[in-house]
Amino acid sequence: FFLMIRRPPRSTQSRSSAASDVYKRQIHNGSLIIDDIEDSSLQRRGKKCVHMIYGQDVSINAGNVMYFIPFNYIMKSAKFTDEQKVLMAKIYTEEMVTIHFGQGVDIYWHNQSFLNENKVPSEAEYLLMVQQKTGVLPRLAARLIGVVLDLDTKEVNRLSKFMESLGVAFQIK
């Protein structure tokens, strides 16, 4: 990670402060780096993939640390109560596990020839995978907003479903 940004590590406080400006994009960008490696992609949006420039070791490290920078910021922030932090940690963990399961299903599907299988996923299976993969980050944001704004469960569920749908639509487009 530090090779990519061309800076040596600083104290945890400096990393947390810097993360406050960009943490919203960190998880998504980290997931794209890892996804490109897992899919053996050469390009993303018309440019060389990160791992094609910096190598897989640096890129895996960068992608993984980008999952944790926002979480570290939340846990160290004085803006949230301890109760909010515990709930956000629970939500963050649940959703990050879900996104990895969704990615795992995608990996399974594009590696079926290795397993001597050729099953085409049904529409329902595909939509579930996309909900678990691309719908997670918008849903995560909605759930965290719900904690911060102390929204009731019904409001959070509606907002989460809407945000998840945006992620799914983005994937399908």
PDB file of C-alpha atoms in Angstrom:
ATOM      1  CA  PHE A   1       0.000   0.000   0.000  1.00  0.00           C
ATOM      2  CA  PHE A   2       2.699   2.469   0.959  1.00  0.00           C
ATOM      3  CA  LEU A   3       4.586   1.739  -2.272  1.00  0.00           C
ATOM      4  CA  MET A   4       1.481   2.746  -4.230  1.00  0.00           C
ATOM      5  CA  ILE A   5       1.018   6.061  -2.448  1.00  0.00           C
ATOM      6  CA  ARG A   6       4.798   6.587  -2.407  1.00  0.00           C
ATOM      7  CA  ARG A   7       4.871   7.451   1.295  1.00  0.00           C
ATOM      8  CA  PRO A   8       6.142   5.554   4.299  1.00  0.00           C
ATOM      9  CA  PRO A   9       3.672   4.667   7.060  1.00  0.00           C
ATOM     10  CA  ARG A  10       2.788   7.392   9.517  1.00  0.00           C
ATOM     11  CA  SER A  11       1.229   7.119  12.912  1.00  0.00           C
ATOM     12  CA  THR A  12      -2.245   5.594  13.227  1.00  0.00           C
ATOM     13  CA  GLN A  13      -3.600   9.041  14.101  1.00  0.00           C
ATOM     14  CA  SER A  14      -2.338  10.514  10.826  1.00  0.00           C
ATOM     15  CA  ARG A  15      -3.817   7.664   8.817  1.00  0.00           C
ATOM     16  CA  SER A  16      -7.144   8.031  10.630  1.00  0.00           C
ATOM     17  CA  SER A  17      -7.273  11.782  10.090  1.00  0.00           C
ATOM     18  CA  ALA A  18      -6.440  11.465   6.417  1.00  0.00           C
ATOM     19  CA  ALA A  19      -9.057   8.763   6.038  1.00  0.00           C
ATOM     20  CA  SER A  20     -11.853  11.057   7.184  1.00  0.00           C
ATOM     21  CA  ASP A  21     -11.839  12.829   3.810  1.00  0.00           C
ATOM     22  CA  VAL A  22     -11.845   9.773   1.610  1.00  0.00           C
ATOM     23  CA  TYR A  23     -13.189   6.849   3.633  1.00  0.00           C
ATOM     24  CA  LYS A  24     -16.431   6.664   1.659  1.00  0.00           C
ATOM     25  CA  ARG A  25     -14.555   5.560  -1.468  1.00  0.00           C
ATOM     26  CA  GLN A  26     -11.904   3.455   0.244  1.00  0.00           C
ATOM     27  CA  ILE A  27     -13.886   0.242   0.644  1.00  0.00           C
ATOM     28  CA  HIS A  28     -15.206   0.352  -2.903  1.00  0.00           C
ATOM     29  CA  ASN A  29     -11.806   1.066  -4.429  1.00  0.00           C
ATOM     30  CA  GLY A  30     -10.218  -1.661  -2.320  1.00  0.00           C
ATOM     31  CA  SER A  31     -12.837  -4.137  -3.495  1.00  0.00           C
ATOM     32  CA  LEU A  32     -12.180  -3.173  -7.131  1.00  0.00           C
ATOM     33  CA  ILE A  33      -8.448  -3.810  -6.733  1.00  0.00           C
ATOM     34  CA  ILE A  34      -9.091  -7.256  -5.255  1.00  0.00           C
ATOM     35  CA  ASP A  35     -11.841  -8.027  -7.796  1.00  0.00           C
ATOM     36  CA  ASP A  36      -9.504  -7.242 -10.696  1.00  0.00           C
ATOM     37  CA  ILE A  37      -6.897  -9.637  -9.336  1.00  0.00           C
ATOM     38  CA  GLU A  38      -9.457 -12.381  -8.721  1.00  0.00           C
ATOM     39  CA  ASP A  39     -10.897 -11.942 -12.228  1.00  0.00           C
ATOM     40  CA  SER A  40      -7.435 -11.706 -13.857  1.00  0.00           C
ATOM     41  CA  SER A  41      -8.511  -8.386 -15.377  1.00  0.00           C
ATOM     42  CA  LEU A  42      -5.979  -6.367 -17.325  1.00  0.00           C
ATOM     43  CA  GLN A  43      -7.927  -3.098 -17.483  1.00  0.00           C
ATOM     44  CA  ARG A  44     -10.558  -1.215 -15.518  1.00  0.00           C
ATOM     45  CA  ARG A  45     -12.332   1.742 -17.113  1.00  0.00           C
ATOM     46  CA  GLY A  46      -9.866   1.794 -19.997  1.00  0.00           C
ATOM     47  CA  LYS A  47      -6.730   1.947 -17.830  1.00  0.00           C
ATOM     48  CA  LYS A  48      -4.296  -0.687 -16.581  1.00  0.00           C
ATOM     49  CA  CYS A  49      -5.479  -2.397 -13.418  1.00  0.00           C
ATOM     50  CA  VAL A  50      -3.576  -1.550 -10.263  1.00  0.00           C
ATOM     51  CA  HIS A  51      -2.018  -5.021 -10.042  1.00  0.00           C
ATOM     52  CA  MET A  52      -0.702  -4.659 -13.586  1.00  0.00           C
ATOM     53  CA  ILE A  53       1.194  -1.549 -12.472  1.00  0.00           C
ATOM     54  CA  TYR A  54       2.303  -2.396  -8.924  1.00  0.00           C
ATOM     55  CA  GLY A  55       2.173  -6.206  -8.871  1.00  0.00           C
ATOM     56  CA  GLN A  56      -0.156  -8.538  -7.055  1.00  0.00           C
ATOM     57  CA  ASP A  57       1.524  -8.412  -3.643  1.00  0.00           C
ATOM     58  CA  VAL A  58       1.353  -4.636  -3.341  1.00  0.00           C
ATOM     59  CA  SER A  59      -2.155  -4.552  -4.815  1.00  0.00           C
ATOM     60  CA  ILE A  60      -3.553  -7.215  -2.484  1.00  0.00           C
ATOM     61  CA  ASN A  61      -2.078  -5.396   0.485  1.00  0.00           C
ATOM     62  CA  ALA A  62      -3.500  -2.069  -0.723  1.00  0.00           C
ATOM     63  CA  GLY A  63      -6.932  -3.500  -1.447  1.00  0.00           C
ATOM     64  CA  ASN A  64      -7.105  -5.157   1.945  1.00  0.00           C
ATOM     65  CA  VAL A  65      -5.930  -2.155   3.943  1.00  0.00           C
ATOM     66  CA  MET A  66      -8.539  -0.049   2.141  1.00  0.00           C
ATOM     67  CA  TYR A  67     -11.227  -2.226   3.738  1.00  0.00           C
ATOM     68  CA  PHE A  68      -9.969  -1.312   7.202  1.00  0.00           C
ATOM     69  CA  ILE A  69      -9.087   2.395   6.981  1.00  0.00           C
ATOM     70  CA  PRO A  70     -12.747   3.527   7.173  1.00  0.00           C
ATOM     71  CA  PHE A  71     -13.487   1.096  10.004  1.00  0.00           C
ATOM     72  CA  ASN A  72     -10.461   2.365  11.919  1.00  0.00           C
ATOM     73  CA  TYR A  73     -11.676   5.929  11.416  1.00  0.00           C
ATOM     74  CA  ILE A  74     -15.129   5.091  12.774  1.00  0.00           C
ATOM     75  CA  MET A  75     -13.750   3.281  15.815  1.00  0.00           C
ATOM     76  CA  LYS A  76     -11.387   6.139  16.709  1.00  0.00           C
ATOM     77  CA  SER A  77     -13.811   8.974  16.010  1.00  0.00           C
ATOM     78  CA  ALA A  78     -15.120  11.042  18.908  1.00  0.00           C
ATOM     79  CA  LYS A  79     -18.216  11.778  16.790  1.00  0.00           C
ATOM     80  CA  PHE A  80     -19.859   8.495  17.780  1.00  0.00           C
ATOM     81  CA  THR A  81     -20.904   7.019  21.104  1.00  0.00           C
ATOM     82  CA  ASP A  82     -19.530   3.682  22.253  1.00  0.00           C
ATOM     83  CA  GLU A  83     -22.981   2.173  21.662  1.00  0.00           C
ATOM     84  CA  GLN A  84     -22.992   3.472  18.078  1.00  0.00           C
ATOM     85  CA  LYS A  85     -19.473   2.138  17.510  1.00  0.00           C
ATOM     86  CA  VAL A  86     -20.441  -1.339  18.685  1.00  0.00           C
ATOM     87  CA  LEU A  87     -23.487  -1.371  16.415  1.00  0.00           C
ATOM     88  CA  MET A  88     -21.486   0.000  13.466  1.00  0.00           C
ATOM     89  CA  ALA A  89     -18.787  -2.638  14.041  1.00  0.00           C
ATOM     90  CA  LYS A  90     -21.449  -5.361  13.953  1.00  0.00           C
ATOM     91  CA  ILE A  91     -22.989  -3.959  10.755  1.00  0.00           C
ATOM     92  CA  TYR A  92     -19.603  -3.425   9.111  1.00  0.00           C
ATOM     93  CA  THR A  93     -18.509  -6.986   9.868  1.00  0.00           C
ATOM     94  CA  GLU A  94     -21.797  -8.505   8.642  1.00  0.00           C
ATOM     95  CA  GLU A  95     -21.693  -6.600   5.369  1.00  0.00           C
ATOM     96  CA  MET A  96     -18.001  -7.199   4.700  1.00  0.00           C
ATOM     97  CA  VAL A  97     -18.536 -10.939   5.196  1.00  0.00           C
ATOM     98  CA  THR A  98     -21.520 -10.746   2.823  1.00  0.00           C
ATOM     99  CA  ILE A  99     -19.543  -8.956   0.104  1.00  0.00           C
ATOM    100  CA  HIS A 100     -16.863 -11.646   0.266  1.00  0.00           C
ATOM    101  CA  PHE A 101     -19.474 -14.407  -0.010  1.00  0.00           C
ATOM    102  CA  GLY A 102     -20.953 -12.652  -3.057  1.00  0.00           C
ATOM    103  CA  GLN A 103     -17.515 -12.379  -4.618  1.00  0.00           C
ATOM    104  CA  GLY A 104     -16.924 -16.035  -3.770  1.00  0.00           C
ATOM    105  CA  VAL A 105     -20.027 -17.046  -5.717  1.00  0.00           C
ATOM    106  CA  ASP A 106     -18.854 -14.959  -8.687  1.00  0.00           C
ATOM    107  CA  ILE A 107     -15.421 -16.618  -8.514  1.00  0.00           C
ATOM    108  CA  TYR A 108     -17.042 -20.050  -8.337  1.00  0.00           C
ATOM    109  CA  TRP A 109     -19.084 -19.339 -11.449  1.00  0.00           C
ATOM    110  CA  HIS A 110     -16.165 -18.135 -13.532  1.00  0.00           C
ATOM    111  CA  ASN A 111     -14.035 -21.097 -12.429  1.00  0.00           C
ATOM    112  CA  GLN A 112     -16.567 -23.835 -13.197  1.00  0.00           C
ATOM    113  CA  SER A 113     -14.532 -25.153 -16.116  1.00  0.00           C
ATOM    114  CA  PHE A 114     -11.795 -25.947 -13.588  1.00  0.00           C
ATOM    115  CA  LEU A 115     -14.395 -27.999 -11.686  1.00  0.00           C
ATOM    116  CA  ASN A 116     -15.684 -29.635 -14.895  1.00  0.00           C
ATOM    117  CA  GLU A 117     -19.076 -28.010 -14.406  1.00  0.00           C
ATOM    118  CA  ASN A 118     -20.996 -25.757 -16.791  1.00  0.00           C
ATOM    119  CA  LYS A 119     -24.042 -24.666 -14.844  1.00  0.00           C
ATOM    120  CA  VAL A 120     -25.461 -21.314 -15.916  1.00  0.00           C
ATOM    121  CA  PRO A 121     -26.873 -19.489 -12.893  1.00  0.00           C
ATOM    122  CA  SER A 122     -30.574 -18.741 -12.884  1.00  0.00           C
ATOM    123  CA  GLU A 123     -31.777 -15.145 -12.856  1.00  0.00           C
ATOM    124  CA  ALA A 124     -32.619 -15.476  -9.153  1.00  0.00           C
ATOM    125  CA  GLU A 125     -29.145 -16.874  -8.374  1.00  0.00           C
ATOM    126  CA  TYR A 126     -27.485 -14.081 -10.341  1.00  0.00           C
ATOM    127  CA  LEU A 127     -29.542 -11.382  -8.612  1.00  0.00           C
ATOM    128  CA  LEU A 128     -28.702 -12.827  -5.191  1.00  0.00           C
ATOM    129  CA  MET A 129     -24.993 -12.828  -6.055  1.00  0.00           C
ATOM    130  CA  VAL A 130     -25.195  -9.212  -7.225  1.00  0.00           C
ATOM    131  CA  GLN A 131     -27.069  -8.207  -4.055  1.00  0.00           C
ATOM    132  CA  GLN A 132     -24.328  -9.849  -2.012  1.00  0.00           C
ATOM    133  CA  LYS A 133     -21.527  -8.361  -4.087  1.00  0.00           C
ATOM    134  CA  THR A 134     -22.468  -4.984  -5.568  1.00  0.00           C
ATOM    135  CA  GLY A 135     -25.497  -4.178  -3.428  1.00  0.00           C
ATOM    136  CA  VAL A 136     -23.576  -4.487  -0.177  1.00  0.00           C
ATOM    137  CA  LEU A 137     -21.643  -1.225  -0.091  1.00  0.00           C
ATOM    138  CA  PRO A 138     -24.631   1.060  -0.713  1.00  0.00           C
ATOM    139  CA  ARG A 139     -26.610  -0.982   1.824  1.00  0.00           C
ATOM    140  CA  LEU A 140     -23.732  -0.713   4.300  1.00  0.00           C
ATOM    141  CA  ALA A 141     -23.749   3.062   3.920  1.00  0.00           C
ATOM    142  CA  ALA A 142     -27.513   3.170   4.529  1.00  0.00           C
ATOM    143  CA  ARG A 143     -27.251   1.010   7.629  1.00  0.00           C
ATOM    144  CA  LEU A 144     -24.429   3.124   9.062  1.00  0.00           C
ATOM    145  CA  ILE A 145     -26.404   6.297   8.353  1.00  0.00           C
ATOM    146  CA  GLY A 146     -29.299   4.701  10.204  1.00  0.00           C
ATOM    147  CA  VAL A 147     -27.107   4.248  13.275  1.00  0.00           C
ATOM    148  CA  VAL A 148     -25.740   7.783  13.158  1.00  0.00           C
ATOM    149  CA  LEU A 149     -29.187   9.350  12.668  1.00  0.00           C
ATOM    150  CA  ASP A 150     -30.856   6.932  15.117  1.00  0.00           C
ATOM    151  CA  LEU A 151     -33.476   5.955  12.525  1.00  0.00           C
ATOM    152  CA  ASP A 152     -36.075   3.335  13.365  1.00  0.00           C
ATOM    153  CA  THR A 153     -35.676  -0.167  11.972  1.00  0.00           C
ATOM    154  CA  LYS A 154     -38.387   0.222   9.302  1.00  0.00           C
ATOM    155  CA  GLU A 155     -36.755   3.394   7.945  1.00  0.00           C
ATOM    156  CA  VAL A 156     -33.332   1.751   7.882  1.00  0.00           C
ATOM    157  CA  ASN A 157     -34.707  -1.353   6.143  1.00  0.00           C
ATOM    158  CA  ARG A 158     -36.431   0.734   3.454  1.00  0.00           C
ATOM    159  CA  LEU A 159     -33.369   2.908   2.896  1.00  0.00           C
ATOM    160  CA  SER A 160     -31.098  -0.153   2.868  1.00  0.00           C
ATOM    161  CA  LYS A 161     -33.242  -1.965   0.299  1.00  0.00           C
ATOM    162  CA  PHE A 162     -33.358   1.136  -1.905  1.00  0.00           C
ATOM    163  CA  MET A 163     -29.583   1.607  -1.737  1.00  0.00           C
ATOM    164  CA  GLU A 164     -28.995  -2.095  -2.395  1.00  0.00           C
ATOM    165  CA  SER A 165     -31.227  -1.804  -5.472  1.00  0.00           C
ATOM    166  CA  LEU A 166     -29.084   1.051  -6.774  1.00  0.00           C
ATOM    167  CA  GLY A 167     -25.988  -1.138  -6.429  1.00  0.00           C
ATOM    168  CA  VAL A 168     -27.699  -4.015  -8.226  1.00  0.00           C
ATOM    169  CA  ALA A 169     -28.882  -1.708 -11.033  1.00  0.00           C
ATOM    170  CA  PHE A 170     -25.343  -0.352 -11.415  1.00  0.00           C
ATOM    171  CA  GLN A 171     -23.998  -3.901 -11.800  1.00  0.00           C
ATOM    172  CA  ILE A 172     -26.637  -4.941 -14.318  1.00  0.00           C
ATOM    173  CA  LYS A 173     -26.504  -1.823 -16.535  1.00  0.00           C
TER     174      LYS A 173
END
